[in-house]
Structure formats: structure tokens, C-alpha cells
Short mmCIF file of C-alpha atoms in Angstrom, two decimals:
data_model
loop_
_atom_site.label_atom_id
_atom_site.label_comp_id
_atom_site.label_asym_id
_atom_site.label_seq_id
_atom_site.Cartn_x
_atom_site.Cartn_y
_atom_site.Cartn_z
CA UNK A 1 -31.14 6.05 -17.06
CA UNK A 2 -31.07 8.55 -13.74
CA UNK A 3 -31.56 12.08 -14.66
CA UNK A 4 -30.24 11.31 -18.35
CA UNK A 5 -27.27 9.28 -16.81
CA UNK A 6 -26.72 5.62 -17.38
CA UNK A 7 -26.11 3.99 -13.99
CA UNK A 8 -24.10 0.85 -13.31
CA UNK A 9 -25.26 -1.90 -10.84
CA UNK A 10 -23.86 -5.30 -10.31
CA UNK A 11 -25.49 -8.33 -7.96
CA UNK A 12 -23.44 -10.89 -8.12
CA UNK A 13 -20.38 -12.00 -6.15
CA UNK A 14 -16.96 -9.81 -6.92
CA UNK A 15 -14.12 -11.41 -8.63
CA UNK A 16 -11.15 -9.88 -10.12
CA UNK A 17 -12.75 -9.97 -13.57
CA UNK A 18 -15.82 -8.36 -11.53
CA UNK A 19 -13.74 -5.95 -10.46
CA UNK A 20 -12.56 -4.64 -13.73
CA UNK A 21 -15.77 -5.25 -15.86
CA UNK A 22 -17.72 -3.23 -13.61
CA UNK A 23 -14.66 -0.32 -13.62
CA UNK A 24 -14.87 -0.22 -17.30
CA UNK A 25 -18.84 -0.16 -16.81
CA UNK A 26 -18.62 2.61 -14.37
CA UNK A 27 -15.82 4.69 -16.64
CA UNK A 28 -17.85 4.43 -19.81
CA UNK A 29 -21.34 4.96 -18.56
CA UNK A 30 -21.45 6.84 -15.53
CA UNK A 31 -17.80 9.05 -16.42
CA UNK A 32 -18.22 9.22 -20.31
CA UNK A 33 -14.68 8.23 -20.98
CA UNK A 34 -13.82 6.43 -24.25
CA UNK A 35 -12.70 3.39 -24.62
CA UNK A 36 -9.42 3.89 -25.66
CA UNK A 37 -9.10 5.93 -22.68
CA UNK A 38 -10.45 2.97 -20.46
CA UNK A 39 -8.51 0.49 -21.71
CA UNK A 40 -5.05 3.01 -21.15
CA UNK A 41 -6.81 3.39 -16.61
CA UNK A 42 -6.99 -0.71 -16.83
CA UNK A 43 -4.15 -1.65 -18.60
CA UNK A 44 -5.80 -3.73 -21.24
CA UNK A 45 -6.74 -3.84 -24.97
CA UNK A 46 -9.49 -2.13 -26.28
CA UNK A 47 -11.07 -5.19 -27.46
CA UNK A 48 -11.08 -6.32 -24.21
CA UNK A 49 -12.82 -2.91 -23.14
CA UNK A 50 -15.56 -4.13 -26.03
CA UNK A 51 -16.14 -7.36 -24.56
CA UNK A 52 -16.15 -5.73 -21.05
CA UNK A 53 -18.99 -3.64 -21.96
CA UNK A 54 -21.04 -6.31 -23.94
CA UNK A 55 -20.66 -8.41 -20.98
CA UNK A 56 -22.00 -5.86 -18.76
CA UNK A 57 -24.88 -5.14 -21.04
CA UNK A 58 -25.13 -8.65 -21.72
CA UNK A 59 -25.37 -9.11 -17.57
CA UNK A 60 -27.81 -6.78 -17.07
CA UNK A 61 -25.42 -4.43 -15.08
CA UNK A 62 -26.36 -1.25 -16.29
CA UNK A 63 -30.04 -0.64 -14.68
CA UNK A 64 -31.81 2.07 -13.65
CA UNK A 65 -30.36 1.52 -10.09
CA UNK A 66 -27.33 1.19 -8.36
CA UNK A 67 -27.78 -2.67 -6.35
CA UNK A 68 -24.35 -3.47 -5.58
CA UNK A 69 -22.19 -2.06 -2.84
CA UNK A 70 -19.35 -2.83 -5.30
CA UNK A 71 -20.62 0.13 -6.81
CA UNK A 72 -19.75 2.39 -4.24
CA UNK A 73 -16.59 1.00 -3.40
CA UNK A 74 -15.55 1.55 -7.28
CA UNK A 75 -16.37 5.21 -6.69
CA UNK A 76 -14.28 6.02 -4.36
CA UNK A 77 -11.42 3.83 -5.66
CA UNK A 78 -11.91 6.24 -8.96
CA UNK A 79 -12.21 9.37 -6.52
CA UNK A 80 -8.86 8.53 -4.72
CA UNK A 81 -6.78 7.67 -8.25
CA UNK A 82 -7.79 11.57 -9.46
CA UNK A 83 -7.32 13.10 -5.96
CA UNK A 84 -3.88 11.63 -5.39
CA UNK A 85 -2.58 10.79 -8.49
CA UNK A 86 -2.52 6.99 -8.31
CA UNK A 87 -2.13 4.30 -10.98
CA UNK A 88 -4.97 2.25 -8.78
CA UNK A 89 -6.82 2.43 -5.59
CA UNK A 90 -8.00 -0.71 -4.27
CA UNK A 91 -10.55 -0.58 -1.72
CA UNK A 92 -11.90 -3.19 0.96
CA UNK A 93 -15.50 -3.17 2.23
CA UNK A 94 -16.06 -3.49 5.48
CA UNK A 95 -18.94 -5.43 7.72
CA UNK A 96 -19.87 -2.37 9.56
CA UNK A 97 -17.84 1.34 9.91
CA UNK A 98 -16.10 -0.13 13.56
CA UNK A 99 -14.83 -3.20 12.17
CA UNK A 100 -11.03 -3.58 12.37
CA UNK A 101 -10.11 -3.28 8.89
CA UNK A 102 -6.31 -4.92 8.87
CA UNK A 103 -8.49 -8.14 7.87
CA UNK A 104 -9.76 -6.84 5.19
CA UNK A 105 -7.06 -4.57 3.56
CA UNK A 106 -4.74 -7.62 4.24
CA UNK A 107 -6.89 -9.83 2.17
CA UNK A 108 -7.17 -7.21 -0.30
CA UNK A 109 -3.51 -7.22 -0.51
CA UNK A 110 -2.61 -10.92 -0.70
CA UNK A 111 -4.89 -11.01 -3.55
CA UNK A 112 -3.25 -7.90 -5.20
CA UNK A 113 0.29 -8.56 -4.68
CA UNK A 114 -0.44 -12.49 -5.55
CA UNK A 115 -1.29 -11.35 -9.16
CA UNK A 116 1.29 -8.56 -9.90
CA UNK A 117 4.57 -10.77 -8.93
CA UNK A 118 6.36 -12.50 -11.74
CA UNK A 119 9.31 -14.40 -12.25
CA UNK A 120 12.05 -12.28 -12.46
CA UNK A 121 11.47 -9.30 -9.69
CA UNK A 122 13.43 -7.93 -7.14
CA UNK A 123 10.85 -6.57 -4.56
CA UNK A 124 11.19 -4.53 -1.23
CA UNK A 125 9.19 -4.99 1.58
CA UNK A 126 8.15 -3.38 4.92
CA UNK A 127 6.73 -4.69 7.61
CA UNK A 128 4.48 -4.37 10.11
CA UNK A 129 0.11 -5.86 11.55
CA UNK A 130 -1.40 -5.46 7.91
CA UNK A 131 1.89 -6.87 5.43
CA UNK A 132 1.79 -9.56 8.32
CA UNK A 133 -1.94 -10.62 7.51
CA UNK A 134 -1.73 -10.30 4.07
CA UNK A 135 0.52 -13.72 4.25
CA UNK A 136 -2.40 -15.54 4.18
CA UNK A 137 -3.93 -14.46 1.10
CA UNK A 138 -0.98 -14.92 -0.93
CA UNK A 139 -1.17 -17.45 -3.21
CA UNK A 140 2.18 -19.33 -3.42
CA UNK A 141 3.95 -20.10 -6.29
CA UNK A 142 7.51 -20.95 -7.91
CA UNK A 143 8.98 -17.68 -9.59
CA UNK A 144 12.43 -18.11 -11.15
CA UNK A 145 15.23 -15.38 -9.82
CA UNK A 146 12.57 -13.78 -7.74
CA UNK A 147 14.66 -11.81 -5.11
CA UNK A 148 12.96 -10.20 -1.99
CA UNK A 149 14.39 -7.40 -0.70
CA UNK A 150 13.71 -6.26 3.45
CA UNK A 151 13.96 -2.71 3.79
CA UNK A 152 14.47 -2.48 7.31
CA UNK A 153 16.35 -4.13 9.78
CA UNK A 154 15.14 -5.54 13.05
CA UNK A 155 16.09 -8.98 13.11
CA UNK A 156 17.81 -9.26 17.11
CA UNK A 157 13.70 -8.85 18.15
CA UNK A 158 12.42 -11.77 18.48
CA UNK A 159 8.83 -10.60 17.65
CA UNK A 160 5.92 -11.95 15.70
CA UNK A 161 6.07 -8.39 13.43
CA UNK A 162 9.44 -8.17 12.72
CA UNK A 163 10.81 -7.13 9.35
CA UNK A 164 12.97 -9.94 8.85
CA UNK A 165 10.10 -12.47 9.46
CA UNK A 166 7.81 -11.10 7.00
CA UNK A 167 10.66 -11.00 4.21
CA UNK A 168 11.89 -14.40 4.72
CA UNK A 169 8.14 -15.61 4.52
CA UNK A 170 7.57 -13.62 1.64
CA UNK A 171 9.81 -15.04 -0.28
CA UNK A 172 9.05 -18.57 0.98
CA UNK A 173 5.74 -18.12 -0.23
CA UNK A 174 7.23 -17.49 -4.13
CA UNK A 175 10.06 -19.79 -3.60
CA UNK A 176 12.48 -16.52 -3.93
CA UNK A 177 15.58 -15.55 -2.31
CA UNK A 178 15.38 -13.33 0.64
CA UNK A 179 17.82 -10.30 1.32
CA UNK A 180 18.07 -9.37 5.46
CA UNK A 181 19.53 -6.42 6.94
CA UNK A 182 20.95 -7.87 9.81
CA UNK A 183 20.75 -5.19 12.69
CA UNK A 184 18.40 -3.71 14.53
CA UNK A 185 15.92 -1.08 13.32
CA UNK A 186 17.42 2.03 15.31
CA UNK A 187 21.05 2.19 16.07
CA UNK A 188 23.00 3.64 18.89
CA UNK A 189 24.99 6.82 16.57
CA UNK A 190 26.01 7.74 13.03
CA UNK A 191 29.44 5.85 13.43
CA UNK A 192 27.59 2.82 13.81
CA UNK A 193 25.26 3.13 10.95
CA UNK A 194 28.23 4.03 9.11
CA UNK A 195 30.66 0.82 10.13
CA UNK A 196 27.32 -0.94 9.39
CA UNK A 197 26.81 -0.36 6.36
CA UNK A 198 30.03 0.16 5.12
CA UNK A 199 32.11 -2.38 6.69
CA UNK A 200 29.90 -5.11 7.68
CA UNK A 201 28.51 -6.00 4.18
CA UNK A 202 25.15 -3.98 4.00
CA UNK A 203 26.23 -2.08 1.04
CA UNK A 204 25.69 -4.86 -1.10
CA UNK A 205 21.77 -5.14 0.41
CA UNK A 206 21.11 -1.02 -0.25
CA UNK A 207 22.57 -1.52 -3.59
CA UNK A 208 19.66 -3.88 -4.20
CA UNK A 209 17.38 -1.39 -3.79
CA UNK A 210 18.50 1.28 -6.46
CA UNK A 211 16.90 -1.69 -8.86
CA UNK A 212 13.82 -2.85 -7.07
CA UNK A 213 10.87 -3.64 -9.52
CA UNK A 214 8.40 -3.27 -7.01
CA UNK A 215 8.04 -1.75 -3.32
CA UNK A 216 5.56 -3.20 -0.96
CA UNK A 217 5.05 -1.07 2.49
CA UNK A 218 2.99 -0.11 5.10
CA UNK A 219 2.97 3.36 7.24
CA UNK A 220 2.46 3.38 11.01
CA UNK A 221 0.44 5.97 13.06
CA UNK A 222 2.11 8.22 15.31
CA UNK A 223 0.09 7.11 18.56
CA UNK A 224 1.73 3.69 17.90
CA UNK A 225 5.49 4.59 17.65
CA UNK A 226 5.93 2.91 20.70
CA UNK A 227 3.78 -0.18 20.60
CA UNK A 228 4.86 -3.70 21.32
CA UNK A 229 4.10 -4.92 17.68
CA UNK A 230 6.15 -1.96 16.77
CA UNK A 231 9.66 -3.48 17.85
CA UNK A 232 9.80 -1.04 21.24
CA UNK A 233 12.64 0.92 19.61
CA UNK A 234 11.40 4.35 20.45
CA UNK A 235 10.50 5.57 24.16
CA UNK A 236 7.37 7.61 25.36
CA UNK A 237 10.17 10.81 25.21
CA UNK A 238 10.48 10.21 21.93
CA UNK A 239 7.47 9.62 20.70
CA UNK A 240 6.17 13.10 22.61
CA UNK A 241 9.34 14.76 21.05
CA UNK A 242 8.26 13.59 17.47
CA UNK A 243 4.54 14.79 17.77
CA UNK A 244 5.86 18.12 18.81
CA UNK A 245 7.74 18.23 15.85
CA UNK A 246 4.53 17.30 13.74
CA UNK A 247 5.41 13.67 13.24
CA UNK A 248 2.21 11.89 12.23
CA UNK A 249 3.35 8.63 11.52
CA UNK A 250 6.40 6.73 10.17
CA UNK A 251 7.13 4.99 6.74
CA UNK A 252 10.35 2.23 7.76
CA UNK A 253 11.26 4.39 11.10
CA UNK A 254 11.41 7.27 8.79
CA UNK A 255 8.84 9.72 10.83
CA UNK A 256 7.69 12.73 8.57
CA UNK A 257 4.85 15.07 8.50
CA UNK A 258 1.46 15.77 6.92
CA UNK A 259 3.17 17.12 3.80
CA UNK A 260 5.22 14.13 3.27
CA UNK A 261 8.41 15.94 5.00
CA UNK A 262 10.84 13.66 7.41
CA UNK A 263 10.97 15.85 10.58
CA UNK A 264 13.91 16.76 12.24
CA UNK A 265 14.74 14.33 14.64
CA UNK A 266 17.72 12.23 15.64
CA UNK A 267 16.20 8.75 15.16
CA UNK A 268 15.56 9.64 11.33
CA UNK A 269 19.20 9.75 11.04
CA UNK A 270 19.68 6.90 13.33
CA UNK A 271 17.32 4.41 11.15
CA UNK A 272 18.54 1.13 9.86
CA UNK A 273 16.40 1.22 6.75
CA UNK A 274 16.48 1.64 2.95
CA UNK A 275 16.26 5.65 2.34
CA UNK A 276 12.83 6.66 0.61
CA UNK A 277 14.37 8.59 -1.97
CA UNK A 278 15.25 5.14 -3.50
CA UNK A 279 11.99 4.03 -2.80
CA UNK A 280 10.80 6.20 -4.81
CA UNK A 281 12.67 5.38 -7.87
CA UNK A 282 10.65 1.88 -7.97
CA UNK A 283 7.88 1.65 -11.32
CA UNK A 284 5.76 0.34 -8.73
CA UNK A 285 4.94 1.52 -5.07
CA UNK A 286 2.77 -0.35 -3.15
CA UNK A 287 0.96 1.40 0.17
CA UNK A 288 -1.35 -0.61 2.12
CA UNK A 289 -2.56 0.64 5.78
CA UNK A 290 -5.96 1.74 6.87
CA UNK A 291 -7.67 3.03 10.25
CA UNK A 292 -8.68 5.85 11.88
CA UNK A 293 -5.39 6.45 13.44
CA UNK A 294 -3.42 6.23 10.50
CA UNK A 295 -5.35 8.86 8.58
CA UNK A 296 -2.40 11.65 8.61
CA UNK A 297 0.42 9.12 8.38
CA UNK A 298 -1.48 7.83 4.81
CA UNK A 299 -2.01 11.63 3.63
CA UNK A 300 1.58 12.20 4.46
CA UNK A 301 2.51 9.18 2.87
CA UNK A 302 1.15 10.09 -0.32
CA UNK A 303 3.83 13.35 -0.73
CA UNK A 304 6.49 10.77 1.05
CA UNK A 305 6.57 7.58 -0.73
CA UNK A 306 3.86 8.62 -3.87
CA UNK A 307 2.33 5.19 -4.19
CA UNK A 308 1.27 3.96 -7.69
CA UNK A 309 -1.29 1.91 -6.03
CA UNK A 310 -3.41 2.24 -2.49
CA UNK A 311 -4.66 -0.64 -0.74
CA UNK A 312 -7.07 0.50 2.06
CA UNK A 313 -10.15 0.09 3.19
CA UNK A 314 -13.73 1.99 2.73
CA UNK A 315 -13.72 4.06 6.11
CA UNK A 316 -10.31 5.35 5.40
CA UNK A 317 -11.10 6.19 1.93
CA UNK A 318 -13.44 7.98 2.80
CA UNK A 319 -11.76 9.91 5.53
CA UNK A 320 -8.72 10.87 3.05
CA UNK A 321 -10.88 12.63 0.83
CA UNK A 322 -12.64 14.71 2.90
CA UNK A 323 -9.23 15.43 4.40
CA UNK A 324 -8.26 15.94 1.01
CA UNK A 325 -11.28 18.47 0.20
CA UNK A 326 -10.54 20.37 3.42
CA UNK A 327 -13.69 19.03 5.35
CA UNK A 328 -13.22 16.96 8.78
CA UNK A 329 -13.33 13.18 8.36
CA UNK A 330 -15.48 11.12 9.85
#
């Protein structure tokens, strides 16, 4: 006990069913919740919220201290579900508060999406550095009618990030069926996205997405609009133009604001990419992106897209909720 408060600590190596005995730990001891109330946050019978606990006991987990960095890094996964309303935060630890974190919220990731797919699911997917990485960590299996959905097109640029490339391997990797938009990301006028869409057989690939299971994406900071890994649609007049506008970063090439609205700007028409609204309408919405220079495109993102689950890593956590409690990140 600390000040009449049981504290949980944990000092061995984290593994998923780490992960969620030390949540339920945490939950009971630390936020006094019940454990019918635990077992709704985990998704899991109460039993197994019994056994959790006994285990944790049992472990020697609850001490007088806190020894585990795990510990920490469950706090502010619970402080980000309450402050933004999501089903789960995930959060990666980092070596040191510099390090690039794509390597870690990409593992993070692969290990996440590796355990939620099943047989069965039509998923989108974005694109972009981190849903790149995460290929790595995913461990590949055979899933029966497993359809994988790109939600963006971009497949004339013959680039190591483009959307096409990391929906074809993602299906590969389950042994799915892949759905392309062939065209590029950003088109040339309405009429074209129109004859597109309509005339060229796309309808058939946005239909797709009115039923998607699950959506798996990644947002892009505004300093980057016009980066090589980026697909070089956009020019430096553009990007200037967007900022101006109070573009802080883009979700598919659909730029928007800090409150989650798309700003009013011709290339948000001019898009080649599943509309969020229907993005939206997924049970299950995926966001995974981290960095210093992605901060407003993630708190944007969270009015935009309202994930059901955050993947990011321990800086960035921290920097969204003092942004979210009005006080300057780090």
C-alpha cells in the first residue's frame, strides 16, 4: 500500500497475457473498478478477471512499489481511452525520448493487427512509413474469404510506400484477396474522378467499403505533404496553401484541421480515396502514427476518423494529453 492505495508493479518480460493481467491489476487496484466492469474494458469473462487477479497476487505484482516501466505505459494507455473515447490505446516504449518511434509503433501494430484478423473480414487499409514497417511483425497465416480492401489509389508510382504495395502485401501475408484502386492518388479534375469511378469499374471497389469489418490507417503530418515517401502528389504551393487554411495533416489525401474538419481545398475534392464518412461506419478503426510532427494531425484525427483503438508510442502519448488538457507538449 502507498498512501492507502494498492500499487501494481510487474518485473518480468511483457507478453500479451502481460499486457492484460497487469491492466486488470492496474483497473482493480490502483482505479477501484469492479470486476464485472474490468472484464466489459478487456473484453473477457469475469472468471478470467478472477484468475487475472490471483495470478497477479499469486506473482507478486502488487507491491508497495511501482518496478516496471510497463506500469507507466499502462497509465497512459488508460489516460488516452477516457480522454478520447477509445475502445483501446496501445502504447510503445521507447529506448530514449529522441528515438524514432515508427519502429516501435510498427511492431506494436504487427502484433495488434496479427491477433484481431480472422477468417472472414473485409479490411481497409492506408498506407504510408509506419503500416509499411508493421509488415514485419505480422504474423502470417491462411484466413478463408479474407478480403483486403486499399483505400487509396496510387499505384502508377513506382515507390517503396505506395498504397497498392502495402495492400497487396497485406493480404499476401493472410493469404487474402486484395482490392486496388487503380489510379493515382490525386487526379487532374472532378470529370475525371467522376469517369473514374463511374465508368472505369471503381464503383464496385467503394462499394466494398460501405461493409468493411475493420479499417487500418495511418495520418500524415502537414510538414510532410510533400515528401518523397509521400507519393510527390502535392507541390510546395500547395502544401503552403493548405497550412494557411489550417491543414495539419492528412488522413488518405484527405487534409483537415485540428478539430477533425477537411479544409477547403481543391485537392480534397480531387482525392482518389475511400471518403471517411464510410470509414467511419467500420466496428473497428484502427489509427497508428506517432512523432512529434504528427501531434495535430493525430488530435485532429481523433474528431476525423474516431479510432476505436490508438497505436502510438509513449512520447506522443504523452504529448496528446497535455494537448488535450490545454498545456504545451513536450
Amino acid at each position: 500500500m502507498v498512501n492507502g492505495d494498492p500499487v501494481v508493479a510487474n518485473g518480468g518480460a511483457e507478453s500479451r497475457s502481460d499486457r492484460l493481467r497487469i491492466r486488470a491489476a492496474w483497473m482493480y487496484f490502483v482505479e477501484q473498478m469492479t470486476q464485472n466492469e474490468i472484464a466489459d474494458v478487456l473484453g473477457v469473462g469475469r472468471v478470467t478477471v478472477v484468475r487475472m487477479l490471483a495470478d497477479a497476487r499469486a506473482r507478486g505484482e502488487v507491491k508497495i512499489t511501482i518496478e516496471s516501466e510497463l506500469v507507466e505505459i499502462v497509465r497512459l494507455e488508460r489516460e488516452l481511452e477516457r480522454a478520447f473515447g477509445l475502445e483501446q490505446a496501445i502504447v510503445a516504449p521507447l529506448s530514449r525520448p529522441d528515438a524514432d518511434p515508427i519502429p516501435a509503433i510498427a511492431a506494436k501494430t504487427g502484433g495488434y493487427v496479427s491477433e484481431i484478423m480472422k477468417a472472414g473480414m473485409r479490411v481497409g487499409v492506408g498506407w504510408g512509413n509506419t503500416l509499411f514497417s508493421s509488415l514485419q511483425f505480422l504474423s502470417a497465416r491462411s484466413l478463408a474469404d479474407f478480403k483486403v480492401i486499399s483505400l487509396l489509389g496510387g499505384v502508377g508510382v513506382a515507390r517503396r510506400f505506395n498504397p497498392a504495395e502495402f495492400a497487396w502485401r497485406f493480404a499476401q501475408a493472410f493469404q487474402g484477396d486484395g482490392y486496388l484502386i487503380p489510379t493515382p492518388a490525386v487526379v487532374d479534375s472532378i470529370e475525371t474522378k467522376v469517369a473514374l469511378v463511374e465508368r472505369c469499374g471503381l464503383q464496385e471497389i467503394f462499394q466494398l467499403a460501405d461493409s468493411l469489418d475493420a479499417v487500418l490507417v495511418s495520418v500524415g503530418g502537414i510538414a510532410s505533404a510533400t515528401t518523397f515517401y509521400r507519393g510527390g502528389f502535392l507541390k510546395e504551393a500547395d502544401r503552403e496553401e493548405l497550412v494557411a487554411r489550417g491543414a495539419v495533416g492528412d488522413l488518405l489525401f484527405h487534409f483537415f484541421n485540428r478539430n477533425g474538419d477537411l479544409v477547403d481545398h481543391p485537392v480534397n475534392q480531387l482525392v482518389m480515396s475511400v471518403e471517411v464518412d464510410r470509414l467511419r461506419r467500420a466496428p473497428v478503426r484502427i489509427l497508428t502514427s506517432g512523432g512529434e510532427e504528427k501531434i495535430g494531425a493525430l488530435m485532429g484525427a481523433m474528431h476525423l476518423i474516431q479510432p476505436t483503438v490508438l497505436i502510438t508510442d509513449e512520447e506522443s502519448a504523452r504529448r496528446m494529453l497535455a494537448e488535450r488538457a490545454g498545456a504545451p507538449g513536450k
